Every structure is written in C-alpha cells, then in structure tokens.
Amino acid sequence: MTVTTLTDAAKPQTVALPARTGSGKRYSHALSLTLIAPLVVLMGFGFLYPVGKLLLGSVLNPAPGLDTYRRLLNSTLYLTVLLRTFEVAAIVTLASLILGYPVGYAMAKLPRKWALVTTACVLVPLWTSVLVRSYAWIVLLQRKGVVNELLLDLGWITHPLQLIYTEGAVIMAMTHVLLPYTILPIFAAIRGIPGELSQAARNLGANGPSVVWRIILPLSLPGVFAGSLMTFILALGFYVTPALVGGPRTMLMATLIGQQTTETLDWAFAGALSAVLLASTLAFVVIFRKTLSFNRGFAGVS
C-alpha cells in the first residue's frame, strides 16, 4: 500500500495579512473646517441669508406682527393659488412617474448600444436651458404654432385651438422639463438590482410581467420615491415655465411670489407667501416619507 504524504513545500502556507486600515486619509479638525469653509460661506450668503431675511421681513415689516399672514389666510385667492400649485405638482409628478419608469427600465435593461441612445435622449434635454425648452413649447402650442397648423392642414379643426396659456400646457411643459429628475433615480435603482434574481424567477416559471411586478418594481421603490419626491419639490417652486406657458390664468405660488417682489414691491407679503409654501412643502415631505416608510420597499430610506 502506498501512502501519499505532503511535503513541506506542498503544504498550504498561512500568509499574514496586514491589518486593515481606513481607506480615507484622516485630516485634522482645523484642516477639515478650512476645506468646507468656502462652501459654508457660499451657502450662508447665497441662500440662508436672503431666505432668512425674506422670512423675517414677513413678520417685522412694516411692523412686528402677523398681519401679512392674516391677509393671506383671509383671502380665498391666495389659498386657491396654493392648492392649485400642489395640484399641478402632484399631476406633474404622477405623469413623470408614468412616463419615466418605462424609460428608466429600458435604460437599465436594453443592450448597451440602445441604452446609450436612450440615455442621450434623457440627458440632452437636461443639459438644455429651461428657458429654451419653455419657449419651444410656446412655438408648438401658440395659435399659429406647429400643433394648430398641423391640425388645420389635416382638417381636424376649423379654427385654432387655445392650447397656450392653459393649465394643460403648464402640466405638459413642466413634465417635459422635470422628467429626467424622475428617470435617473429609477434607472439607478433598477440597475442596482442583481440580474440573478430575475433569472431565478424565470427558471421557476415566472413570465416577464410577473418578474417586473413581483421583483423589479418592489426593489426599485427607493428610486421611485427619490425621483417622485425630487420632481414634486421642484414642481412646487417652478417659476420660468408656468410664467411663460401658463400666463396669468394659471398662476402658481412661485409666479405669485415673483409678482409681489417685482411688480407690487410688497416684500413682506412675498415673505409670507414663501413661508407658507416652504412650511407646506416640508410638512408634505415629512408626511409622505413617514407614510411610505411603512412599506418594506422603503425600509432603506426611512
């Protein structure tokens, strides 16, 4: 009988690995404060100071008190504008989600060549000025614009339709401008889902729609939440597109605040409007976040 033995050279060797250290270099507190000081100064003088001064002016000018807030609450006009702003923002967010989820899914799942084409279609408008895109909608929707001329040539209408300066035009234009902010978080969430999960589901007999509904959609909910929340917040404070495409008939809170500061020069009332919009936005975000955090798909962002 032959006995095989391991020589010392063949025996597995134990190699001592160096102790793991932090991947980032440690800096002193003084150097860290020095590095972030320009950003703090920029945020302080470029954002916190003007916003704080505007909000303080709403309770200090022309005299200390809450007269500007009473004026706001006693007028149905301003409350109607506030409700319309939330309504338009909610519709734009829903429309962006419905249109953006398939695009984000396609960007994550299509072959590389077509995924690059889809990504370019999403990013190129994002790099274009909001002002340019808003004027493009005016060219399309005005009485002698592309849409009315096309409908007249086809014989579907006998006179130009009122497409511009309507709430529908504002919703379409805002959806077009804000759509990338919904698509990109959804794309990142879907791309981070391991492909083995979908493959395992198909091996167990699940078809394509079932895989999307039971696996892809629940695991991509954090991206849906992030994109929807970002789109909603941006829509609440949107100014350029509603002012150009909507006109005075579809005034939103941002347009009303701009009117108070540039036309009537009532800075105190503009500050009160800003404070109400800011408080309403923060309250909605907190409620929305807490409500959706009960879902297991949002456990990672609660």
PDB file of C-alpha atoms in Angstrom:
ATOM      1  CA  MET A   1       0.000   0.000   0.000  1.00  0.00           C
ATOM      2  CA  THR A   2       1.312   3.390  -0.974  1.00  0.00           C
ATOM      3  CA  VAL A   3       0.934   6.266   1.424  1.00  0.00           C
ATOM      4  CA  THR A   4       0.997   9.745  -0.015  1.00  0.00           C
ATOM      5  CA  THR A   5       2.367  12.413   2.229  1.00  0.00           C
ATOM      6  CA  LEU A   6       2.557  16.126   1.788  1.00  0.00           C
ATOM      7  CA  THR A   7       5.956  17.685   1.756  1.00  0.00           C
ATOM      8  CA  ASP A   8       6.609  20.975   3.441  1.00  0.00           C
ATOM      9  CA  ALA A   9       6.629  22.697   0.073  1.00  0.00           C
ATOM     10  CA  ALA A  10       3.193  21.331  -0.802  1.00  0.00           C
ATOM     11  CA  LYS A  11       1.552  22.188   2.499  1.00  0.00           C
ATOM     12  CA  PRO A  12      -0.701  25.231   2.434  1.00  0.00           C
ATOM     13  CA  GLN A  13       1.078  28.247   3.747  1.00  0.00           C
ATOM     14  CA  THR A  14      -0.533  30.771   6.044  1.00  0.00           C
ATOM     15  CA  VAL A  15       0.213  34.326   4.959  1.00  0.00           C
ATOM     16  CA  ALA A  16      -0.095  37.081   7.485  1.00  0.00           C
ATOM     17  CA  LEU A  17      -2.134  39.923   6.004  1.00  0.00           C
ATOM     18  CA  PRO A  18      -1.535  43.487   7.097  1.00  0.00           C
ATOM     19  CA  ALA A  19      -4.109  44.985   9.401  1.00  0.00           C
ATOM     20  CA  ARG A  20      -6.935  46.775   7.597  1.00  0.00           C
ATOM     21  CA  THR A  21      -6.890  50.484   7.846  1.00  0.00           C
ATOM     22  CA  GLY A  22      -9.365  53.150   6.833  1.00  0.00           C
ATOM     23  CA  SER A  23      -9.481  53.853   3.114  1.00  0.00           C
ATOM     24  CA  GLY A  24      -9.684  57.604   3.665  1.00  0.00           C
ATOM     25  CA  LYS A  25      -6.926  59.799   4.953  1.00  0.00           C
ATOM     26  CA  ARG A  26      -7.620  61.460   8.267  1.00  0.00           C
ATOM     27  CA  TYR A  27      -7.351  65.214   8.435  1.00  0.00           C
ATOM     28  CA  SER A  28      -7.193  67.453  11.442  1.00  0.00           C
ATOM     29  CA  HIS A  29     -10.312  69.318  12.519  1.00  0.00           C
ATOM     30  CA  ALA A  30      -8.722  72.637  11.598  1.00  0.00           C
ATOM     31  CA  LEU A  31      -7.921  71.486   8.063  1.00  0.00           C
ATOM     32  CA  SER A  32     -11.384  69.962   7.662  1.00  0.00           C
ATOM     33  CA  LEU A  33     -13.036  73.229   8.704  1.00  0.00           C
ATOM     34  CA  THR A  34     -10.781  75.111   6.301  1.00  0.00           C
ATOM     35  CA  LEU A  35     -11.792  72.861   3.413  1.00  0.00           C
ATOM     36  CA  ILE A  36     -15.536  73.251   3.987  1.00  0.00           C
ATOM     37  CA  ALA A  37     -15.377  76.958   4.903  1.00  0.00           C
ATOM     38  CA  PRO A  38     -15.888  78.225   1.284  1.00  0.00           C
ATOM     39  CA  LEU A  39     -18.985  76.061   0.893  1.00  0.00           C
ATOM     40  CA  VAL A  40     -20.376  77.210   4.245  1.00  0.00           C
ATOM     41  CA  VAL A  41     -19.772  80.868   3.350  1.00  0.00           C
ATOM     42  CA  LEU A  42     -21.368  80.392  -0.075  1.00  0.00           C
ATOM     43  CA  MET A  43     -24.429  78.671   1.383  1.00  0.00           C
ATOM     44  CA  GLY A  44     -24.719  81.263   4.131  1.00  0.00           C
ATOM     45  CA  PHE A  45     -24.560  84.389   1.973  1.00  0.00           C
ATOM     46  CA  GLY A  46     -26.106  82.893  -1.159  1.00  0.00           C
ATOM     47  CA  PHE A  47     -29.018  81.011   0.383  1.00  0.00           C
ATOM     48  CA  LEU A  48     -29.518  81.212   4.149  1.00  0.00           C
ATOM     49  CA  TYR A  49     -29.098  84.983   4.492  1.00  0.00           C
ATOM     50  CA  PRO A  50     -31.524  86.088   1.718  1.00  0.00           C
ATOM     51  CA  VAL A  51     -34.110  83.443   2.615  1.00  0.00           C
ATOM     52  CA  GLY A  52     -33.872  84.238   6.314  1.00  0.00           C
ATOM     53  CA  LYS A  53     -34.150  87.968   5.638  1.00  0.00           C
ATOM     54  CA  LEU A  54     -37.209  87.413   3.448  1.00  0.00           C
ATOM     55  CA  LEU A  55     -38.927  85.252   6.065  1.00  0.00           C
ATOM     56  CA  LEU A  56     -38.091  87.664   8.900  1.00  0.00           C
ATOM     57  CA  GLY A  57     -39.422  90.529   6.833  1.00  0.00           C
ATOM     58  CA  SER A  58     -42.810  88.846   6.712  1.00  0.00           C
ATOM     59  CA  VAL A  59     -43.207  89.283  10.490  1.00  0.00           C
ATOM     60  CA  LEU A  60     -41.218  92.511  11.060  1.00  0.00           C
ATOM     61  CA  ASN A  61     -42.327  94.759   8.174  1.00  0.00           C
ATOM     62  CA  PRO A  62     -43.997  97.182   8.166  1.00  0.00           C
ATOM     63  CA  ALA A  63     -44.473  96.485  11.881  1.00  0.00           C
ATOM     64  CA  PRO A  64     -43.896  93.423  14.052  1.00  0.00           C
ATOM     65  CA  GLY A  65     -46.870  91.095  13.820  1.00  0.00           C
ATOM     66  CA  LEU A  66     -48.691  88.554  11.725  1.00  0.00           C
ATOM     67  CA  ASP A  67     -50.781  90.946   9.645  1.00  0.00           C
ATOM     68  CA  THR A  68     -49.347  89.625   6.372  1.00  0.00           C
ATOM     69  CA  TYR A  69     -50.287  86.052   7.309  1.00  0.00           C
ATOM     70  CA  ARG A  70     -53.801  87.128   8.280  1.00  0.00           C
ATOM     71  CA  ARG A  71     -54.121  88.842   4.920  1.00  0.00           C
ATOM     72  CA  LEU A  72     -53.059  85.633   3.211  1.00  0.00           C
ATOM     73  CA  LEU A  73     -55.425  83.396   5.188  1.00  0.00           C
ATOM     74  CA  ASN A  74     -58.403  85.738   4.842  1.00  0.00           C
ATOM     75  CA  SER A  75     -58.199  85.765   1.040  1.00  0.00           C
ATOM     76  CA  THR A  76     -59.514  82.808  -0.920  1.00  0.00           C
ATOM     77  CA  LEU A  77     -57.446  83.877  -3.934  1.00  0.00           C
ATOM     78  CA  TYR A  78     -54.103  83.093  -2.329  1.00  0.00           C
ATOM     79  CA  LEU A  79     -55.339  79.824  -0.846  1.00  0.00           C
ATOM     80  CA  THR A  80     -56.671  78.843  -4.270  1.00  0.00           C
ATOM     81  CA  VAL A  81     -53.268  79.532  -5.814  1.00  0.00           C
ATOM     82  CA  LEU A  82     -51.602  77.420  -3.099  1.00  0.00           C
ATOM     83  CA  LEU A  83     -53.969  74.489  -3.691  1.00  0.00           C
ATOM     84  CA  ARG A  84     -53.541  74.804  -7.458  1.00  0.00           C
ATOM     85  CA  THR A  85     -49.765  74.688  -7.006  1.00  0.00           C
ATOM     86  CA  PHE A  86     -49.968  71.418  -5.076  1.00  0.00           C
ATOM     87  CA  GLU A  87     -52.466  70.020  -7.582  1.00  0.00           C
ATOM     88  CA  VAL A  88     -50.269  70.831 -10.581  1.00  0.00           C
ATOM     89  CA  ALA A  89     -47.164  69.499  -8.806  1.00  0.00           C
ATOM     90  CA  ALA A  90     -48.951  66.230  -7.978  1.00  0.00           C
ATOM     91  CA  ILE A  91     -50.179  65.779 -11.572  1.00  0.00           C
ATOM     92  CA  VAL A  92     -46.713  66.537 -12.970  1.00  0.00           C
ATOM     93  CA  THR A  93     -45.142  64.049 -10.542  1.00  0.00           C
ATOM     94  CA  LEU A  94     -47.637  61.328 -11.476  1.00  0.00           C
ATOM     95  CA  ALA A  95     -47.216  61.964 -15.203  1.00  0.00           C
ATOM     96  CA  SER A  96     -43.427  61.946 -14.872  1.00  0.00           C
ATOM     97  CA  LEU A  97     -43.579  58.651 -12.981  1.00  0.00           C
ATOM     98  CA  ILE A  98     -45.854  57.009 -15.550  1.00  0.00           C
ATOM     99  CA  LEU A  99     -43.690  58.168 -18.456  1.00  0.00           C
ATOM    100  CA  GLY A 100     -40.348  57.862 -16.691  1.00  0.00           C
ATOM    101  CA  TYR A 101     -40.488  54.381 -15.204  1.00  0.00           C
ATOM    102  CA  PRO A 102     -40.506  52.550 -18.581  1.00  0.00           C
ATOM    103  CA  VAL A 103     -37.678  54.783 -19.793  1.00  0.00           C
ATOM    104  CA  GLY A 104     -35.600  54.116 -16.675  1.00  0.00           C
ATOM    105  CA  TYR A 105     -36.266  50.382 -17.042  1.00  0.00           C
ATOM    106  CA  ALA A 106     -35.217  50.497 -20.699  1.00  0.00           C
ATOM    107  CA  MET A 107     -32.013  52.375 -19.861  1.00  0.00           C
ATOM    108  CA  ALA A 108     -31.095  49.669 -17.343  1.00  0.00           C
ATOM    109  CA  LYS A 109     -32.096  46.603 -19.387  1.00  0.00           C
ATOM    110  CA  LEU A 110     -31.559  47.407 -23.067  1.00  0.00           C
ATOM    111  CA  PRO A 111     -28.368  46.325 -24.869  1.00  0.00           C
ATOM    112  CA  ARG A 112     -25.503  48.746 -24.497  1.00  0.00           C
ATOM    113  CA  LYS A 113     -25.963  50.407 -27.893  1.00  0.00           C
ATOM    114  CA  TRP A 114     -29.638  51.192 -27.441  1.00  0.00           C
ATOM    115  CA  ALA A 115     -29.163  52.029 -23.760  1.00  0.00           C
ATOM    116  CA  LEU A 116     -26.687  54.748 -24.771  1.00  0.00           C
ATOM    117  CA  VAL A 117     -29.184  56.158 -27.262  1.00  0.00           C
ATOM    118  CA  THR A 118     -31.928  56.197 -24.615  1.00  0.00           C
ATOM    119  CA  THR A 119     -29.604  57.803 -22.076  1.00  0.00           C
ATOM    120  CA  ALA A 120     -28.656  60.508 -24.561  1.00  0.00           C
ATOM    121  CA  CYS A 121     -32.335  61.259 -25.204  1.00  0.00           C
ATOM    122  CA  VAL A 122     -32.779  61.774 -21.466  1.00  0.00           C
ATOM    123  CA  LEU A 123     -29.622  63.760 -20.745  1.00  0.00           C
ATOM    124  CA  VAL A 124     -29.502  66.089 -23.755  1.00  0.00           C
ATOM    125  CA  PRO A 125     -32.760  67.895 -22.801  1.00  0.00           C
ATOM    126  CA  LEU A 126     -31.489  68.072 -19.220  1.00  0.00           C
ATOM    127  CA  TRP A 127     -28.438  69.999 -20.440  1.00  0.00           C
ATOM    128  CA  THR A 128     -30.640  72.437 -22.375  1.00  0.00           C
ATOM    129  CA  SER A 129     -31.750  75.651 -20.706  1.00  0.00           C
ATOM    130  CA  VAL A 130     -35.192  75.588 -19.111  1.00  0.00           C
ATOM    131  CA  LEU A 131     -35.907  78.905 -20.797  1.00  0.00           C
ATOM    132  CA  VAL A 132     -35.171  77.432 -24.232  1.00  0.00           C
ATOM    133  CA  ARG A 133     -37.399  74.420 -23.606  1.00  0.00           C
ATOM    134  CA  SER A 134     -40.224  76.653 -22.367  1.00  0.00           C
ATOM    135  CA  TYR A 135     -40.035  78.828 -25.475  1.00  0.00           C
ATOM    136  CA  ALA A 136     -40.079  75.656 -27.578  1.00  0.00           C
ATOM    137  CA  TRP A 137     -43.451  74.784 -26.059  1.00  0.00           C
ATOM    138  CA  ILE A 138     -44.702  78.278 -26.900  1.00  0.00           C
ATOM    139  CA  VAL A 139     -43.692  77.710 -30.528  1.00  0.00           C
ATOM    140  CA  LEU A 140     -45.544  74.390 -30.531  1.00  0.00           C
ATOM    141  CA  LEU A 141     -48.740  75.457 -28.760  1.00  0.00           C
ATOM    142  CA  GLN A 142     -49.403  79.057 -29.815  1.00  0.00           C
ATOM    143  CA  ARG A 143     -52.392  79.882 -32.036  1.00  0.00           C
ATOM    144  CA  LYS A 144     -50.244  79.821 -35.174  1.00  0.00           C
ATOM    145  CA  GLY A 145     -47.888  77.214 -33.807  1.00  0.00           C
ATOM    146  CA  VAL A 146     -46.877  73.823 -35.119  1.00  0.00           C
ATOM    147  CA  VAL A 147     -49.708  71.862 -33.474  1.00  0.00           C
ATOM    148  CA  ASN A 148     -52.540  74.147 -34.610  1.00  0.00           C
ATOM    149  CA  GLU A 149     -51.146  74.423 -38.135  1.00  0.00           C
ATOM    150  CA  LEU A 150     -50.870  70.640 -38.376  1.00  0.00           C
ATOM    151  CA  LEU A 151     -54.424  70.113 -37.138  1.00  0.00           C
ATOM    152  CA  LEU A 152     -55.725  72.739 -39.581  1.00  0.00           C
ATOM    153  CA  ASP A 153     -53.881  71.141 -42.510  1.00  0.00           C
ATOM    154  CA  LEU A 154     -55.318  67.738 -41.625  1.00  0.00           C
ATOM    155  CA  GLY A 155     -58.814  69.210 -41.479  1.00  0.00           C
ATOM    156  CA  TRP A 156     -59.440  68.057 -37.914  1.00  0.00           C
ATOM    157  CA  ILE A 157     -60.253  71.572 -36.712  1.00  0.00           C
ATOM    158  CA  THR A 158     -61.696  74.647 -38.429  1.00  0.00           C
ATOM    159  CA  HIS A 159     -60.096  77.306 -36.229  1.00  0.00           C
ATOM    160  CA  PRO A 160     -57.016  77.386 -33.970  1.00  0.00           C
ATOM    161  CA  LEU A 161     -57.415  75.901 -30.505  1.00  0.00           C
ATOM    162  CA  GLN A 162     -56.490  77.657 -27.270  1.00  0.00           C
ATOM    163  CA  LEU A 163     -53.531  75.468 -26.315  1.00  0.00           C
ATOM    164  CA  ILE A 164     -51.156  78.003 -24.824  1.00  0.00           C
ATOM    165  CA  TYR A 165     -51.787  79.777 -21.503  1.00  0.00           C
ATOM    166  CA  THR A 166     -53.773  76.870 -20.093  1.00  0.00           C
ATOM    167  CA  GLU A 167     -53.212  74.557 -17.152  1.00  0.00           C
ATOM    168  CA  GLY A 168     -52.788  71.618 -19.522  1.00  0.00           C
ATOM    169  CA  ALA A 169     -49.957  73.416 -21.316  1.00  0.00           C
ATOM    170  CA  VAL A 170     -48.261  74.114 -17.986  1.00  0.00           C
ATOM    171  CA  ILE A 171     -48.525  70.454 -16.957  1.00  0.00           C
ATOM    172  CA  MET A 172     -47.128  69.206 -20.279  1.00  0.00           C
ATOM    173  CA  ALA A 173     -44.230  71.660 -20.295  1.00  0.00           C
ATOM    174  CA  MET A 174     -43.332  71.049 -16.634  1.00  0.00           C
ATOM    175  CA  THR A 175     -43.496  67.278 -17.144  1.00  0.00           C
ATOM    176  CA  HIS A 176     -41.126  67.569 -20.089  1.00  0.00           C
ATOM    177  CA  VAL A 177     -38.669  69.696 -18.099  1.00  0.00           C
ATOM    178  CA  LEU A 178     -38.757  67.618 -14.893  1.00  0.00           C
ATOM    179  CA  LEU A 179     -38.938  64.148 -16.458  1.00  0.00           C
ATOM    180  CA  PRO A 180     -35.154  63.474 -16.219  1.00  0.00           C
ATOM    181  CA  TYR A 181     -35.255  64.042 -12.449  1.00  0.00           C
ATOM    182  CA  THR A 182     -37.676  61.117 -12.200  1.00  0.00           C
ATOM    183  CA  ILE A 183     -35.928  58.852 -14.697  1.00  0.00           C
ATOM    184  CA  LEU A 184     -32.382  58.981 -13.340  1.00  0.00           C
ATOM    185  CA  PRO A 185     -33.100  57.757  -9.765  1.00  0.00           C
ATOM    186  CA  ILE A 186     -35.313  54.983 -11.153  1.00  0.00           C
ATOM    187  CA  PHE A 187     -32.581  53.971 -13.587  1.00  0.00           C
ATOM    188  CA  ALA A 188     -30.003  53.842 -10.790  1.00  0.00           C
ATOM    189  CA  ALA A 189     -32.312  51.733  -8.591  1.00  0.00           C
ATOM    190  CA  ILE A 190     -33.147  49.221 -11.350  1.00  0.00           C
ATOM    191  CA  ARG A 191     -29.546  48.927 -12.466  1.00  0.00           C
ATOM    192  CA  GLY A 192     -28.540  48.052  -8.900  1.00  0.00           C
ATOM    193  CA  ILE A 193     -30.882  45.039  -8.803  1.00  0.00           C
ATOM    194  CA  PRO A 194     -28.889  41.803  -9.330  1.00  0.00           C
ATOM    195  CA  GLY A 195     -29.782  40.123 -12.609  1.00  0.00           C
ATOM    196  CA  GLU A 196     -29.672  36.709 -10.932  1.00  0.00           C
ATOM    197  CA  LEU A 197     -32.972  37.455  -9.202  1.00  0.00           C
ATOM    198  CA  SER A 198     -34.851  37.885 -12.472  1.00  0.00           C
ATOM    199  CA  GLN A 199     -33.138  34.829 -13.951  1.00  0.00           C
ATOM    200  CA  ALA A 200     -34.059  32.716 -10.941  1.00  0.00           C
ATOM    201  CA  ALA A 201     -37.689  33.868 -11.164  1.00  0.00           C
ATOM    202  CA  ARG A 202     -37.848  32.902 -14.844  1.00  0.00           C
ATOM    203  CA  ASN A 203     -36.329  29.498 -14.057  1.00  0.00           C
ATOM    204  CA  LEU A 204     -39.135  28.987 -11.553  1.00  0.00           C
ATOM    205  CA  GLY A 205     -41.771  29.715 -14.206  1.00  0.00           C
ATOM    206  CA  ALA A 206     -42.427  33.451 -13.881  1.00  0.00           C
ATOM    207  CA  ASN A 207     -43.099  35.367 -17.099  1.00  0.00           C
ATOM    208  CA  GLY A 208     -41.813  38.847 -17.945  1.00  0.00           C
ATOM    209  CA  PRO A 209     -44.665  40.936 -16.475  1.00  0.00           C
ATOM    210  CA  SER A 210     -44.638  38.843 -13.314  1.00  0.00           C
ATOM    211  CA  VAL A 211     -40.901  39.395 -12.871  1.00  0.00           C
ATOM    212  CA  VAL A 212     -41.342  43.146 -13.256  1.00  0.00           C
ATOM    213  CA  TRP A 213     -44.329  43.305 -10.889  1.00  0.00           C
ATOM    214  CA  ARG A 214     -43.020  40.986  -8.161  1.00  0.00           C
ATOM    215  CA  ILE A 215     -39.267  41.658  -8.244  1.00  0.00           C
ATOM    216  CA  ILE A 216     -38.197  44.719 -10.231  1.00  0.00           C
ATOM    217  CA  LEU A 217     -40.913  47.099  -9.057  1.00  0.00           C
ATOM    218  CA  PRO A 218     -40.660  46.389  -5.289  1.00  0.00           C
ATOM    219  CA  LEU A 219     -36.863  46.567  -5.329  1.00  0.00           C
ATOM    220  CA  SER A 220     -36.899  49.802  -7.341  1.00  0.00           C
ATOM    221  CA  LEU A 221     -39.271  51.587  -4.957  1.00  0.00           C
ATOM    222  CA  PRO A 222     -36.472  53.611  -3.308  1.00  0.00           C
ATOM    223  CA  GLY A 223     -35.656  55.094  -6.724  1.00  0.00           C
ATOM    224  CA  VAL A 224     -39.335  55.739  -7.380  1.00  0.00           C
ATOM    225  CA  PHE A 225     -39.614  57.503  -4.024  1.00  0.00           C
ATOM    226  CA  ALA A 226     -36.499  59.614  -4.575  1.00  0.00           C
ATOM    227  CA  GLY A 227     -37.423  60.611  -8.128  1.00  0.00           C
ATOM    228  CA  SER A 228     -41.047  61.402  -7.281  1.00  0.00           C
ATOM    229  CA  LEU A 229     -40.099  63.450  -4.240  1.00  0.00           C
ATOM    230  CA  MET A 230     -37.462  65.413  -6.157  1.00  0.00           C
ATOM    231  CA  THR A 231     -39.870  66.092  -9.014  1.00  0.00           C
ATOM    232  CA  PHE A 232     -42.649  67.150  -6.656  1.00  0.00           C
ATOM    233  CA  ILE A 233     -40.461  69.590  -4.726  1.00  0.00           C
ATOM    234  CA  LEU A 234     -39.058  71.119  -7.918  1.00  0.00           C
ATOM    235  CA  ALA A 235     -42.572  71.438  -9.369  1.00  0.00           C
ATOM    236  CA  LEU A 236     -43.792  73.307  -6.282  1.00  0.00           C
ATOM    237  CA  GLY A 237     -41.207  76.044  -6.776  1.00  0.00           C
ATOM    238  CA  PHE A 238     -41.132  76.127 -10.576  1.00  0.00           C
ATOM    239  CA  TYR A 239     -41.211  79.675 -11.924  1.00  0.00           C
ATOM    240  CA  VAL A 240     -39.993  80.061 -15.518  1.00  0.00           C
ATOM    241  CA  THR A 241     -42.198  77.522 -17.296  1.00  0.00           C
ATOM    242  CA  PRO A 242     -45.531  78.410 -15.596  1.00  0.00           C
ATOM    243  CA  ALA A 243     -44.854  82.117 -16.135  1.00  0.00           C
ATOM    244  CA  LEU A 244     -44.137  81.704 -19.857  1.00  0.00           C
ATOM    245  CA  VAL A 245     -46.510  78.892 -20.822  1.00  0.00           C
ATOM    246  CA  GLY A 246     -49.304  79.427 -18.304  1.00  0.00           C
ATOM    247  CA  GLY A 247     -49.664  83.172 -18.151  1.00  0.00           C
ATOM    248  CA  PRO A 248     -51.850  84.934 -15.574  1.00  0.00           C
ATOM    249  CA  ARG A 249     -54.679  82.399 -15.932  1.00  0.00           C
ATOM    250  CA  THR A 250     -52.723  79.575 -14.323  1.00  0.00           C
ATOM    251  CA  MET A 251     -50.747  81.428 -11.694  1.00  0.00           C
ATOM    252  CA  LEU A 252     -48.782  79.269  -9.250  1.00  0.00           C
ATOM    253  CA  MET A 253     -47.155  80.203  -5.944  1.00  0.00           C
ATOM    254  CA  ALA A 254     -43.723  80.896  -7.434  1.00  0.00           C
ATOM    255  CA  THR A 255     -45.267  83.194 -10.039  1.00  0.00           C
ATOM    256  CA  LEU A 256     -47.313  84.956  -7.366  1.00  0.00           C
ATOM    257  CA  ILE A 257     -44.224  85.472  -5.177  1.00  0.00           C
ATOM    258  CA  GLY A 258     -42.316  86.874  -8.135  1.00  0.00           C
ATOM    259  CA  GLN A 259     -45.201  89.223  -8.891  1.00  0.00           C
ATOM    260  CA  GLN A 260     -45.178  90.534  -5.323  1.00  0.00           C
ATOM    261  CA  THR A 261     -41.433  91.239  -5.425  1.00  0.00           C
ATOM    262  CA  THR A 262     -41.105  92.723  -8.921  1.00  0.00           C
ATOM    263  CA  GLU A 263     -44.435  94.446  -9.612  1.00  0.00           C
ATOM    264  CA  THR A 264     -46.072  95.425  -6.319  1.00  0.00           C
ATOM    265  CA  LEU A 265     -42.774  95.520  -4.349  1.00  0.00           C
ATOM    266  CA  ASP A 266     -44.566  94.039  -1.345  1.00  0.00           C
ATOM    267  CA  TRP A 267     -41.613  92.124   0.094  1.00  0.00           C
ATOM    268  CA  ALA A 268     -43.325  91.421   3.406  1.00  0.00           C
ATOM    269  CA  PHE A 269     -46.235  89.681   1.737  1.00  0.00           C
ATOM    270  CA  ALA A 270     -43.843  87.843  -0.592  1.00  0.00           C
ATOM    271  CA  GLY A 271     -42.050  86.578   2.508  1.00  0.00           C
ATOM    272  CA  ALA A 272     -45.340  85.372   3.995  1.00  0.00           C
ATOM    273  CA  LEU A 273     -46.179  83.528   0.782  1.00  0.00           C
ATOM    274  CA  SER A 274     -42.712  81.977   0.750  1.00  0.00           C
ATOM    275  CA  ALA A 275     -43.015  80.904   4.376  1.00  0.00           C
ATOM    276  CA  VAL A 276     -46.387  79.243   3.767  1.00  0.00           C
ATOM    277  CA  LEU A 277     -45.091  77.451   0.674  1.00  0.00           C
ATOM    278  CA  LEU A 278     -41.950  76.320   2.495  1.00  0.00           C
ATOM    279  CA  ALA A 279     -43.882  75.091   5.544  1.00  0.00           C
ATOM    280  CA  SER A 280     -46.428  73.277   3.363  1.00  0.00           C
ATOM    281  CA  THR A 281     -43.660  71.616   1.366  1.00  0.00           C
ATOM    282  CA  LEU A 282     -41.785  70.458   4.479  1.00  0.00           C
ATOM    283  CA  ALA A 283     -44.983  69.140   6.065  1.00  0.00           C
ATOM    284  CA  PHE A 284     -45.901  67.217   2.920  1.00  0.00           C
ATOM    285  CA  VAL A 285     -42.415  65.743   2.592  1.00  0.00           C
ATOM    286  CA  VAL A 286     -42.432  64.557   6.212  1.00  0.00           C
ATOM    287  CA  ILE A 287     -45.908  63.032   5.909  1.00  0.00           C
ATOM    288  CA  PHE A 288     -45.099  61.441   2.562  1.00  0.00           C
ATOM    289  CA  ARG A 289     -41.849  59.983   3.862  1.00  0.00           C
ATOM    290  CA  LYS A 290     -43.389  58.604   7.046  1.00  0.00           C
ATOM    291  CA  THR A 291     -46.329  57.117   5.174  1.00  0.00           C
ATOM    292  CA  LEU A 292     -44.200  55.346   2.591  1.00  0.00           C
ATOM    293  CA  SER A 293     -41.643  54.174   5.148  1.00  0.00           C
ATOM    294  CA  PHE A 294     -44.206  51.650   6.401  1.00  0.00           C
ATOM    295  CA  ASN A 295     -43.724  49.833   3.102  1.00  0.00           C
ATOM    296  CA  ARG A 296     -40.847  47.342   3.191  1.00  0.00           C
ATOM    297  CA  GLY A 297     -39.598  48.695  -0.114  1.00  0.00           C
ATOM    298  CA  PHE A 298     -38.773  51.955   1.594  1.00  0.00           C
ATOM    299  CA  ALA A 299     -37.064  50.453   4.620  1.00  0.00           C
ATOM    300  CA  GLY A 300     -33.738  51.582   3.279  1.00  0.00           C
ATOM    301  CA  VAL A 301     -34.734  55.235   3.059  1.00  0.00           C
ATOM    302  CA  SER A 302     -36.847  55.615   6.181  1.00  0.00           C
TER     303      SER A 302
END
